[in-house]
XYZ file of N, CA, C and O in Angstrom:
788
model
N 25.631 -12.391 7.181
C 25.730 -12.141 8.609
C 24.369 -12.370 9.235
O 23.463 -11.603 8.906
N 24.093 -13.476 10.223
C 22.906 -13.685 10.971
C 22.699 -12.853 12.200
O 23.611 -13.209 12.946
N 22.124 -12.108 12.699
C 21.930 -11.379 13.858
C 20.955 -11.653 14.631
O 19.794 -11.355 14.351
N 21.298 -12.241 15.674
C 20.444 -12.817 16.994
C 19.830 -11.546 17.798
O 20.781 -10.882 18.208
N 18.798 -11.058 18.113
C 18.239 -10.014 19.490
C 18.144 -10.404 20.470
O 17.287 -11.204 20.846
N 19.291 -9.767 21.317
C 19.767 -10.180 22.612
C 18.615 -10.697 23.408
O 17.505 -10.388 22.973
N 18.659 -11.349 24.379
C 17.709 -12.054 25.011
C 16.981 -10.949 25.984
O 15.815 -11.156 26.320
N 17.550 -9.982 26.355
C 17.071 -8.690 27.150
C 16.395 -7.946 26.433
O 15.579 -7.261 27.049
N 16.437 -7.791 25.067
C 15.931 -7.120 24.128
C 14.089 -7.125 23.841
O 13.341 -6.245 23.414
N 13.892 -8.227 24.198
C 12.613 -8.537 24.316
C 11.646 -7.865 25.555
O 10.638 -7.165 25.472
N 12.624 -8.543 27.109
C 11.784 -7.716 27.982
C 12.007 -6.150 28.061
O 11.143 -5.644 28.778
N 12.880 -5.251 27.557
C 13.315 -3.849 27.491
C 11.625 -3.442 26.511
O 11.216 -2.282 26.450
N 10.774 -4.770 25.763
C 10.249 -3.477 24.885
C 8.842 -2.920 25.975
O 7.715 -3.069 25.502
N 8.916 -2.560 26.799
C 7.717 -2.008 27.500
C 6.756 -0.645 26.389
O 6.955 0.115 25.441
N 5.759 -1.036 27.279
C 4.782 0.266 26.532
C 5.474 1.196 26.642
O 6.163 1.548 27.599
N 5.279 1.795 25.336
C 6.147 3.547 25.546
C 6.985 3.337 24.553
O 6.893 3.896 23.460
N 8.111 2.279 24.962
C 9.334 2.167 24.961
C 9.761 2.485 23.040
O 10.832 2.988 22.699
N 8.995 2.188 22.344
C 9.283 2.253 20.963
C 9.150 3.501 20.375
O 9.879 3.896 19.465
N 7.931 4.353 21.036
C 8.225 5.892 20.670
C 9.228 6.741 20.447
O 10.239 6.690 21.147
N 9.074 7.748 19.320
C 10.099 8.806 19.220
C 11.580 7.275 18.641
O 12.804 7.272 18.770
N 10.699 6.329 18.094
C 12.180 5.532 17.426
C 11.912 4.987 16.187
O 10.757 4.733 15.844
N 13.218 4.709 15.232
C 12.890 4.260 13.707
C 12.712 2.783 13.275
O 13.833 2.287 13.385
N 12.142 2.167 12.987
C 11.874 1.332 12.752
C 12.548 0.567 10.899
O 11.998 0.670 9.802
N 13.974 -0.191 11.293
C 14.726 -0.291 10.127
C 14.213 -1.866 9.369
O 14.666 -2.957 9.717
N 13.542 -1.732 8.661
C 13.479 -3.372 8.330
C 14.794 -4.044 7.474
O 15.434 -3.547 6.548
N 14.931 -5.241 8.080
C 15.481 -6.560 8.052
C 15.251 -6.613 6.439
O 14.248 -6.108 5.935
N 16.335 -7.314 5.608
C 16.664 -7.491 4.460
C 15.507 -8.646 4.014
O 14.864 -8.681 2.965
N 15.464 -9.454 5.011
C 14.260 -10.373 4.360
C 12.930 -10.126 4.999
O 12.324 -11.041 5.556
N 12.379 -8.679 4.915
C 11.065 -8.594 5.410
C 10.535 -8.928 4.086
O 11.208 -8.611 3.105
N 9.482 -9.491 3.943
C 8.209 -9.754 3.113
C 7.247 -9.165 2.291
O 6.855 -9.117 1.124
N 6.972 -8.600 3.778
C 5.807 -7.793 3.265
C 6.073 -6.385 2.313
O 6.817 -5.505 2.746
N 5.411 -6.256 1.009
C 5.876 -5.202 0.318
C 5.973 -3.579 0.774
O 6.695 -2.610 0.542
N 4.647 -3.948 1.661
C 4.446 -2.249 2.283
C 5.519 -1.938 2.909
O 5.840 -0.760 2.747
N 6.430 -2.752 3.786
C 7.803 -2.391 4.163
C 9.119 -3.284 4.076
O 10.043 -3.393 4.882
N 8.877 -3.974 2.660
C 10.378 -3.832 2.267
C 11.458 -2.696 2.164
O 11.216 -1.721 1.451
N 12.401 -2.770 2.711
C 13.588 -1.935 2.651
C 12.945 -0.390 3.208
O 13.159 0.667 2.615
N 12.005 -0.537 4.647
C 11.704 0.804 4.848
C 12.187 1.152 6.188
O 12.828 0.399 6.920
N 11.830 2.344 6.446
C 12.390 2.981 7.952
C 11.180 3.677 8.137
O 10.927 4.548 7.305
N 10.300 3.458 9.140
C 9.120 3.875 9.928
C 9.373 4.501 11.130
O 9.954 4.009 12.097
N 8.888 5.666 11.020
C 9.020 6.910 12.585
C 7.909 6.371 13.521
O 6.741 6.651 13.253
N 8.248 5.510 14.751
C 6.928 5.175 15.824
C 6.933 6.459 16.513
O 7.754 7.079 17.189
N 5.661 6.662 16.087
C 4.538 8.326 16.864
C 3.728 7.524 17.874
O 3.285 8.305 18.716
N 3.315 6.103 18.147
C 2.886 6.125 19.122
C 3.420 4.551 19.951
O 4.309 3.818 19.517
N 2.856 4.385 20.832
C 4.000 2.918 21.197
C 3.043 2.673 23.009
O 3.376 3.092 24.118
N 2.055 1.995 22.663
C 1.343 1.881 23.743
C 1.060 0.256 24.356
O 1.532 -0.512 23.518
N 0.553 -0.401 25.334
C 0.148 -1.862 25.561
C -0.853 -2.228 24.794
O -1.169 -3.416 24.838
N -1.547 -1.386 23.971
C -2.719 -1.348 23.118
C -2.241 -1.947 21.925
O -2.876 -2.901 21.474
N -0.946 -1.433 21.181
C -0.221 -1.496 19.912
C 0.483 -0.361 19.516
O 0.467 0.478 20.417
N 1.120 0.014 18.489
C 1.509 0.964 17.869
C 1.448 1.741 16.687
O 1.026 1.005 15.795
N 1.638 2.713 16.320
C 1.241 3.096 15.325
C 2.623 3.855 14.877
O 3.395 4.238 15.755
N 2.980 4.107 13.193
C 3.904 5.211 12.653
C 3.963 5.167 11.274
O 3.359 4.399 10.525
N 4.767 6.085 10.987
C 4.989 6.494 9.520
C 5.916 5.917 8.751
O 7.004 5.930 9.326
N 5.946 5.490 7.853
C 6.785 5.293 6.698
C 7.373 6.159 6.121
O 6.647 6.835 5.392
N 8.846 6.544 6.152
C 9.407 7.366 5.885
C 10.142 8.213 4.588
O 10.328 9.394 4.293
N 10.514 6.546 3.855
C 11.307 6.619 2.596
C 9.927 5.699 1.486
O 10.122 4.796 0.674
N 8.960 6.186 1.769
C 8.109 5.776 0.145
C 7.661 6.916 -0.275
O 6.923 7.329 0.620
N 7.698 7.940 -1.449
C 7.958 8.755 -2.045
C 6.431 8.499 -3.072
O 6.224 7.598 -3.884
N 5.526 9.648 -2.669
C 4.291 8.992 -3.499
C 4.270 10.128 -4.805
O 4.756 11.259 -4.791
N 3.694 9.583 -5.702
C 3.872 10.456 -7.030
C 2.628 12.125 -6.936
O 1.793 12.641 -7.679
N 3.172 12.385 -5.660
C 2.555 13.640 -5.393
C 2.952 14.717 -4.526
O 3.449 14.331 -3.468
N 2.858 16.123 -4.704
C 3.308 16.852 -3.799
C 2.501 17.639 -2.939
O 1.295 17.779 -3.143
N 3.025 18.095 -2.107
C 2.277 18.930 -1.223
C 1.645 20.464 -1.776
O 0.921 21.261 -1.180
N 2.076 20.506 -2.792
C 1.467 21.687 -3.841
C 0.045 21.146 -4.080
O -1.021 21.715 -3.845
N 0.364 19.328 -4.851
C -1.220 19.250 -5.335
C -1.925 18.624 -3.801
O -3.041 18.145 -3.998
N -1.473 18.558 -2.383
C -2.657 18.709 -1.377
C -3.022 20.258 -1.365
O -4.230 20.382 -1.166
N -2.299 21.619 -1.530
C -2.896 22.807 -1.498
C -3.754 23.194 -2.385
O -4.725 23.909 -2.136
N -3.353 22.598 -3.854
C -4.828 22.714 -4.645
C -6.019 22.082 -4.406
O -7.058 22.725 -4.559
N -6.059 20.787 -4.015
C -6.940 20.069 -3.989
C -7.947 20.723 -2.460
O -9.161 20.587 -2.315
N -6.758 21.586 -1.265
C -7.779 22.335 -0.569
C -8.293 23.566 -1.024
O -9.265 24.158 -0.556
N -7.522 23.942 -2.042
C -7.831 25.301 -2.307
C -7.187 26.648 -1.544
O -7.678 27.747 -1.287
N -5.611 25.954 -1.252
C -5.020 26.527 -0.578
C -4.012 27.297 -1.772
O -3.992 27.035 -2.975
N -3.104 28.432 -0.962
C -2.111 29.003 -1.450
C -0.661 28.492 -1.294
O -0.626 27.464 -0.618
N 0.602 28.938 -1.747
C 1.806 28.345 -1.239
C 2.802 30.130 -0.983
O 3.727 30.618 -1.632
N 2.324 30.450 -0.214
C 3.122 31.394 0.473
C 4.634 31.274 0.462
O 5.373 32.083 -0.098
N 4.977 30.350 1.032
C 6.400 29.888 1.067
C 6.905 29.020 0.510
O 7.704 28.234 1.019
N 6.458 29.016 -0.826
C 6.910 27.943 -1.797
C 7.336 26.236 -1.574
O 8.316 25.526 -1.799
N 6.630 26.155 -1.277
C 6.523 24.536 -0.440
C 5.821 23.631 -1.693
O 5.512 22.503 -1.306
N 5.615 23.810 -2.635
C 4.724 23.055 -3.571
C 5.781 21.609 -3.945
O 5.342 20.466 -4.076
N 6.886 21.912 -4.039
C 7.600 20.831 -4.665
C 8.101 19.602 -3.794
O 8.737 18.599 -4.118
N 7.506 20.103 -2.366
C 7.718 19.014 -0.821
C 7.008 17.934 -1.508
O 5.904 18.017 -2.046
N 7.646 17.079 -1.439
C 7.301 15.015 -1.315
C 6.352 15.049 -0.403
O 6.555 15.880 0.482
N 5.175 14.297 -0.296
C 4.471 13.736 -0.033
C 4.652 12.211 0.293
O 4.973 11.529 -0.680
N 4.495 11.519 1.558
C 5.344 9.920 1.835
C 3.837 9.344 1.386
O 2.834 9.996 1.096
N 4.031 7.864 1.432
C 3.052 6.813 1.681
C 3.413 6.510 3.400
O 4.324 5.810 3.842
N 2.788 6.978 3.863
C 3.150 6.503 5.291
C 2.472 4.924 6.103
O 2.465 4.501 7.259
N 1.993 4.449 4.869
C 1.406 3.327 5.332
C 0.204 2.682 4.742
O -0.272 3.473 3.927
N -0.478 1.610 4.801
C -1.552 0.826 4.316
C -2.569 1.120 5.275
O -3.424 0.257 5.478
N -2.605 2.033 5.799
C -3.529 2.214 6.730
C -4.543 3.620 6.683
O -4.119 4.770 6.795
N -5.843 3.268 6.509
C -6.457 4.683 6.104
C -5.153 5.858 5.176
O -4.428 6.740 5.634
N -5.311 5.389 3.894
C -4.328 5.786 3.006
C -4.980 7.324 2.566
O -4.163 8.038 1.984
N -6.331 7.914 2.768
C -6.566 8.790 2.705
C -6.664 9.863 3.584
O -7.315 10.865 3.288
N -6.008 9.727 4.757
C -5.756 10.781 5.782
C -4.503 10.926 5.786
O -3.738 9.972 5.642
N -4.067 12.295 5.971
C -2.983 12.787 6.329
C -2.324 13.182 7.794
O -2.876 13.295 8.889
N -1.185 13.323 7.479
C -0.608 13.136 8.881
C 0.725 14.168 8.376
O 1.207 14.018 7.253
N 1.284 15.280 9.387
C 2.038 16.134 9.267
C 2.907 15.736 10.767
O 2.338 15.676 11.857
N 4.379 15.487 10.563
C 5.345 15.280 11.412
C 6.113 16.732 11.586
O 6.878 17.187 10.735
N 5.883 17.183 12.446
C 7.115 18.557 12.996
C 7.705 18.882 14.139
O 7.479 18.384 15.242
N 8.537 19.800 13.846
C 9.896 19.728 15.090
C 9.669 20.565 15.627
O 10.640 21.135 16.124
N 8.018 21.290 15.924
C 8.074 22.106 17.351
C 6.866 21.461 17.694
O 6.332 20.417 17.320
N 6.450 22.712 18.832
C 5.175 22.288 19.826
C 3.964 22.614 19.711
O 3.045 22.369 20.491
N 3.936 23.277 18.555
C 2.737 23.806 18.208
C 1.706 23.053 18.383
O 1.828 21.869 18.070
N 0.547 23.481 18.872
C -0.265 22.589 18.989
C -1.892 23.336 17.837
O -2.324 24.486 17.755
N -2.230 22.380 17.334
C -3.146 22.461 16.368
C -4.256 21.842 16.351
O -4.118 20.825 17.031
N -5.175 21.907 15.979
C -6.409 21.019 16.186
C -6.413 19.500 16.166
O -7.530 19.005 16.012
N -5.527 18.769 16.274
C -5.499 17.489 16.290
C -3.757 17.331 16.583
O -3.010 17.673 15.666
N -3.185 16.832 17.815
C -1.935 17.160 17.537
C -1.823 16.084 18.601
O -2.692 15.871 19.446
N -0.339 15.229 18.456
C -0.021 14.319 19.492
C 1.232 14.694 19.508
O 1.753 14.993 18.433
N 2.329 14.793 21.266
C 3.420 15.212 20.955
C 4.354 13.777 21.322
O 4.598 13.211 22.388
N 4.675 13.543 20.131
C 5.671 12.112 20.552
C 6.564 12.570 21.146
O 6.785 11.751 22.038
N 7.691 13.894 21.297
C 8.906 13.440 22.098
C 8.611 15.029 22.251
O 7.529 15.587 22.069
N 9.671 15.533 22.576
C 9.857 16.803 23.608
C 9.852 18.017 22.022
O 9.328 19.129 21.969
N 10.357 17.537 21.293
C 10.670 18.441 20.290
C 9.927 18.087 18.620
O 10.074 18.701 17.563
N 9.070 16.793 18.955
C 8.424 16.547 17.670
C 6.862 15.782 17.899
O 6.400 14.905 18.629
N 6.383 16.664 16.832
C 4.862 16.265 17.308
C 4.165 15.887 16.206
O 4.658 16.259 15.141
N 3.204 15.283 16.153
C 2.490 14.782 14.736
C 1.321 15.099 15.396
O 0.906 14.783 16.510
N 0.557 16.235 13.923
C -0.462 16.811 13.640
C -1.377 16.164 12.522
O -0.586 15.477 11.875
N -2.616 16.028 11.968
C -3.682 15.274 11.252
C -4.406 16.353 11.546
O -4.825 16.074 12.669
N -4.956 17.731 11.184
C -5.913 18.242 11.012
C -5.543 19.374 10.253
O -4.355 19.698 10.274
N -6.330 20.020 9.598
C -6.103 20.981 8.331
C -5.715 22.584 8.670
O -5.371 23.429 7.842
N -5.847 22.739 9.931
C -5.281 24.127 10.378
C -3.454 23.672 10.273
O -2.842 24.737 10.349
N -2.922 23.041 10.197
C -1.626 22.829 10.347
C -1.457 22.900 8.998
O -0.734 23.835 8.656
N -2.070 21.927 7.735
C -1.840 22.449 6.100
C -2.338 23.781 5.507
O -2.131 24.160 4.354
N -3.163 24.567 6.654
C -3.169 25.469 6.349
C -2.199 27.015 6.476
O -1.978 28.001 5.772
N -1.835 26.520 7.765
C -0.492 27.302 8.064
C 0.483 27.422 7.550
O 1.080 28.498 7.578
N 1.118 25.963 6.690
C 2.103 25.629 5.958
C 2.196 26.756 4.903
O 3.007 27.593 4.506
N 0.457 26.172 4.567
C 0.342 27.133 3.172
C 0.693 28.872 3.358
O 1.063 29.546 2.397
N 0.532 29.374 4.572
C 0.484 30.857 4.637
C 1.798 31.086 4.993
O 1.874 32.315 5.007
N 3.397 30.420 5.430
C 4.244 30.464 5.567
C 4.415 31.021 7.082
O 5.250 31.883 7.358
N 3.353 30.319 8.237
C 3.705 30.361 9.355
C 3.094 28.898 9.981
O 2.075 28.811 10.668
N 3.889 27.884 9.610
C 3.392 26.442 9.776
C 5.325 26.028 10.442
O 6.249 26.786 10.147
N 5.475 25.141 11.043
C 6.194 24.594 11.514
C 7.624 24.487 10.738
O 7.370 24.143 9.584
N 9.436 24.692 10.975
C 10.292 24.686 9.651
C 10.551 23.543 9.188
O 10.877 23.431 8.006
N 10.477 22.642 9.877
C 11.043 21.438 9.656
C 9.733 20.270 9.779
O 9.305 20.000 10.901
N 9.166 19.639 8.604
C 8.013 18.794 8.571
C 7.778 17.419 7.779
O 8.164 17.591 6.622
N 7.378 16.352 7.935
C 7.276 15.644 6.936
C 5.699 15.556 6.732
O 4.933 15.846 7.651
N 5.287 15.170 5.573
C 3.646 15.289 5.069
C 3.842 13.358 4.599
O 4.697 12.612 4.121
N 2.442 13.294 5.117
C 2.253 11.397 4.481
C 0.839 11.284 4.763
O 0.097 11.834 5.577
N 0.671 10.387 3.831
C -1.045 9.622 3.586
C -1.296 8.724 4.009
O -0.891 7.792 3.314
N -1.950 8.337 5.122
C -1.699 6.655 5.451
C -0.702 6.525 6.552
O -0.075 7.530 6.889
N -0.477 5.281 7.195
C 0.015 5.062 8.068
C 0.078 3.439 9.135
O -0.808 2.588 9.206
N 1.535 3.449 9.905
C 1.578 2.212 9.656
C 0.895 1.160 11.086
O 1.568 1.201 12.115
N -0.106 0.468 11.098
C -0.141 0.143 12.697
C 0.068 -1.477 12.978
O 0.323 -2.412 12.220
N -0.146 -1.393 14.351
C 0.389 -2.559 14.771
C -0.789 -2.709 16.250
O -1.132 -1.822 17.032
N -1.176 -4.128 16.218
C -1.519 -4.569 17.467
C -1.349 -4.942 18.636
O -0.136 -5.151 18.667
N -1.857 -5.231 19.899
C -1.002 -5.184 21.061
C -0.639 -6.330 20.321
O -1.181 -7.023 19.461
N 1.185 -6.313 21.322
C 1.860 -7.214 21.134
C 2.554 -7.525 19.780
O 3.702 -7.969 19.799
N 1.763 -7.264 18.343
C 2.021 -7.435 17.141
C 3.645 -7.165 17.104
O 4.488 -8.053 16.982
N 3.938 -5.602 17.249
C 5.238 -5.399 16.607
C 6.576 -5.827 17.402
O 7.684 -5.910 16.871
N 6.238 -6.138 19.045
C 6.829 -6.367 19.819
C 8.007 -8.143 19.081
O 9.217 -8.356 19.003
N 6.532 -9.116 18.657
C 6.485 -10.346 18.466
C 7.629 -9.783 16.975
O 8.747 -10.290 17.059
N 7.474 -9.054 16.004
C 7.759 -9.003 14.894
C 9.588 -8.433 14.936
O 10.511 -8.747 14.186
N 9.567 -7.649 15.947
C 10.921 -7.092 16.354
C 11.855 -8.453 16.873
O 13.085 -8.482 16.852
N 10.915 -9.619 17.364
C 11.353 -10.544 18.290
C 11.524 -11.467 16.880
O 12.535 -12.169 16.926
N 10.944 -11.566 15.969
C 11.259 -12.562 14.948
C 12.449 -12.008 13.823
O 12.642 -12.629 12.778
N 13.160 -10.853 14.148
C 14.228 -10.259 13.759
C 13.776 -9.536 12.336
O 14.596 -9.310 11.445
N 12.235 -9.171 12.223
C 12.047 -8.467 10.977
C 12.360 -6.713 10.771
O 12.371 -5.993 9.773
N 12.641 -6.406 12.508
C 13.312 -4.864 11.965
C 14.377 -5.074 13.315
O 14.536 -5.928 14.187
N 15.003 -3.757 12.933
C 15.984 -3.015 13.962
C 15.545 -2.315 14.577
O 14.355 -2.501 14.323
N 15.591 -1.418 15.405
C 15.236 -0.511 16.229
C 16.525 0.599 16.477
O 17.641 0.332 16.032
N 16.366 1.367 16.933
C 17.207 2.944 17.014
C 16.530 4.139 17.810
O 15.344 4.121 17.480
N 16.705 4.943 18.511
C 15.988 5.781 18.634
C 16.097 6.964 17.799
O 17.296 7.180 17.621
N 15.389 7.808 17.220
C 14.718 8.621 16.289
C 15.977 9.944 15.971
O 16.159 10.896 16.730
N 16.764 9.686 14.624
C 17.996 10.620 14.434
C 17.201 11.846 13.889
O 16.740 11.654 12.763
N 16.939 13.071 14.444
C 16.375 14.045 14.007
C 17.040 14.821 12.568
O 16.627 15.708 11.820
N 17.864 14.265 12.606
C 18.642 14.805 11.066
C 18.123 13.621 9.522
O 17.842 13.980 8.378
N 18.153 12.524 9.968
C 17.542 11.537 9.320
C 16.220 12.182 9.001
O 15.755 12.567 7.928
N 15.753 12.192 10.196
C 14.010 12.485 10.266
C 13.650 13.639 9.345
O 12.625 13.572 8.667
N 14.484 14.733 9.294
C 13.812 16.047 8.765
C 14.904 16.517 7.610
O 14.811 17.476 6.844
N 15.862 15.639 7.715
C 16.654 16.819 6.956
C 17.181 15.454 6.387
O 17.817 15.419 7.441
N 17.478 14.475 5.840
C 17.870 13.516 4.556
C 16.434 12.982 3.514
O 15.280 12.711 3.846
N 17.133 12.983 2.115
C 16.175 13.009 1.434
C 15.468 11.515 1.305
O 16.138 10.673 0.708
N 14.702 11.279 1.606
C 13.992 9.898 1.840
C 14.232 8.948 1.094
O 14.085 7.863 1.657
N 14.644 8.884 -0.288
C 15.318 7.501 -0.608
C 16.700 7.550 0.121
O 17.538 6.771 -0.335
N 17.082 8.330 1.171
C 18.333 7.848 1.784
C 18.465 7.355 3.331
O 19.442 7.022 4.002
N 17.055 7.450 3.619
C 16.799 7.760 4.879
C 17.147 5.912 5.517
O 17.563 5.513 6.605
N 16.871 5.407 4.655
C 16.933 3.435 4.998
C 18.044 3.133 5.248
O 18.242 2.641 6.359
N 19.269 3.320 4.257
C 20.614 3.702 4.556
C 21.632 3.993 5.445
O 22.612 3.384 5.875
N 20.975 5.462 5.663
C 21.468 6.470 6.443
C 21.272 5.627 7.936
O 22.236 5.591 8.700
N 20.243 5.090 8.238
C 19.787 4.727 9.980
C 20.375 3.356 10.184
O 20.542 2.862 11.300
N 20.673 2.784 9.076
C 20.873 1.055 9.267
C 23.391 2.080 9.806
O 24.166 2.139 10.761
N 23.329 2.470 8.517
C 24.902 3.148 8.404
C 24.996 3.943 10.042
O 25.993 3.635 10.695
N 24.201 4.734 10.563
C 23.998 5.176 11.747
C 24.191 3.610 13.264
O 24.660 3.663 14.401
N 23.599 2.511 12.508
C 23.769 1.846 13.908
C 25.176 0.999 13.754
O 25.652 0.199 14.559
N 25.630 1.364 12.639
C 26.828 0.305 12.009
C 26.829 -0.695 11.420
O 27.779 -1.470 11.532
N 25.792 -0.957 10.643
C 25.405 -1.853 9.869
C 25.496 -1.575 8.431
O 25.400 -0.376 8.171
N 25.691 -2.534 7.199
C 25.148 -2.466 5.828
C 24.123 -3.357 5.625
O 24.224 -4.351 4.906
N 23.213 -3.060 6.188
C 22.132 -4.126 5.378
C 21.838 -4.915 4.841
O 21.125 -5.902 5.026
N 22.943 -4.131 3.347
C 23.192 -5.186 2.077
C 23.965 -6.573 2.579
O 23.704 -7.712 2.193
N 25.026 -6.165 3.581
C 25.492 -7.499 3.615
C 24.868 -8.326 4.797
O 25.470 -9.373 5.036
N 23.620 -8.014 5.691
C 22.907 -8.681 6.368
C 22.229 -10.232 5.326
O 21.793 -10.225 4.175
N 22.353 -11.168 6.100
C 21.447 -12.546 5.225
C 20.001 -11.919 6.033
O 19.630 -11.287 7.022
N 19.462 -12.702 4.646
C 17.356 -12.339 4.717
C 16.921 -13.162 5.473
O 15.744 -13.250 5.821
N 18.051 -14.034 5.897
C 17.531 -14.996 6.594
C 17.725 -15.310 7.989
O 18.570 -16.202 8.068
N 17.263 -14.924 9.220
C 17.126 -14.835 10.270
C 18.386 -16.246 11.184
O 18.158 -17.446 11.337
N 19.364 -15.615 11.516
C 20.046 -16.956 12.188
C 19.323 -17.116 13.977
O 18.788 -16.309 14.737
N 19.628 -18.419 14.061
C 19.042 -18.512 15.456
C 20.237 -19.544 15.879
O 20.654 -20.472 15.187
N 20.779 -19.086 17.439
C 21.673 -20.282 18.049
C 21.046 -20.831 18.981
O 21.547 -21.775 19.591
């Protein structure tokens, strides 16, 4: 099945416009960092964009970021996944949650979810008064002006706006699935290969 992006689809992507949405890649994306992934856009400006990678599962948990601060696990959180959220400064972290809390470094993408990067928020986690619903990732994914706009336009992802049940509550090797099955699609039977009429 070849899938064309409507010709309106292009001028609809205004600044802004990609925030608070998932980013489904196309069966024949390339690039390894997001083959077969679904990326949360946290930011979506005329500048470029930036977000997380959702379903890469890194061989670490949020237990060993509390040791490595020298933190506690109050609320038993040690066995939380940790994402690769991207090729991008792979050694900073980035905490996605579903309230408003605001913390020493905090951006609020949509009305009800905000992404935090500073250590009073992993520290809260740790004391069992940190946010209920969160995702934790290293790294992260960006894009230049125009970059992802052009890349959406060469049919390498889908777009959706942001299923909060996906987001916080499916387990991340399902999350690619789940959003492509959400717009009515199988993926699997998408061709890798971009049709054009």
């Amino acid at each position: 099945m070849n899938e064309k992006i409507p010709a309106d689809t292009e001028k609809a992507l205004t600044a802004g416009s990609l925030r608070d949405h998932f980013l489904i890649a196309m069966p024949g994306m390339l690039d390894r960092n997001f083959a077969h992934s679904i990326t949360y856009i946290c930011e979506h400006s005329d500048e470029g964009a930036m977000g997380l990678v959702l379903n890469n599962a890194m061989p670490l948990t949020l237990g060993d970021i509390f040791s490595q601060l020298g933190l506690g696990d109050d609320r038993h959180l040690g066995d939380h996944p940790v994402l690769a959220g991207g090729p991008v400064q792979i050694e900073r972290g980035f905490v996605v949650h579903n309230d408003t809390s605001r913390w020493q470094s905090t951006l609020s993408v949509a009305d009800d979810v905000s992404l935090s990067a500073s250590r009073d928020i992993l520290e809260a986690l740790s004391e069992g008064r940190g946010p209920e619903s969160f995702i934790i990732a290293l790294g992260y994914a960006g894009w230049e002006a125009g970059q992802l706009e052009d890349e959406i336009a060469a049919n390498a992802w889908l777009t959706m706006p942001a299923d909060r049940h996906i987001l916080f509550h499916t387990p991340s090797e399902q999350r690619w699935a789940a959003a492509a099955n959400h717009l009515g699609f199988d993926l699997n039977l998408i061709s890798a290969t971009a049709g054009h009429a």
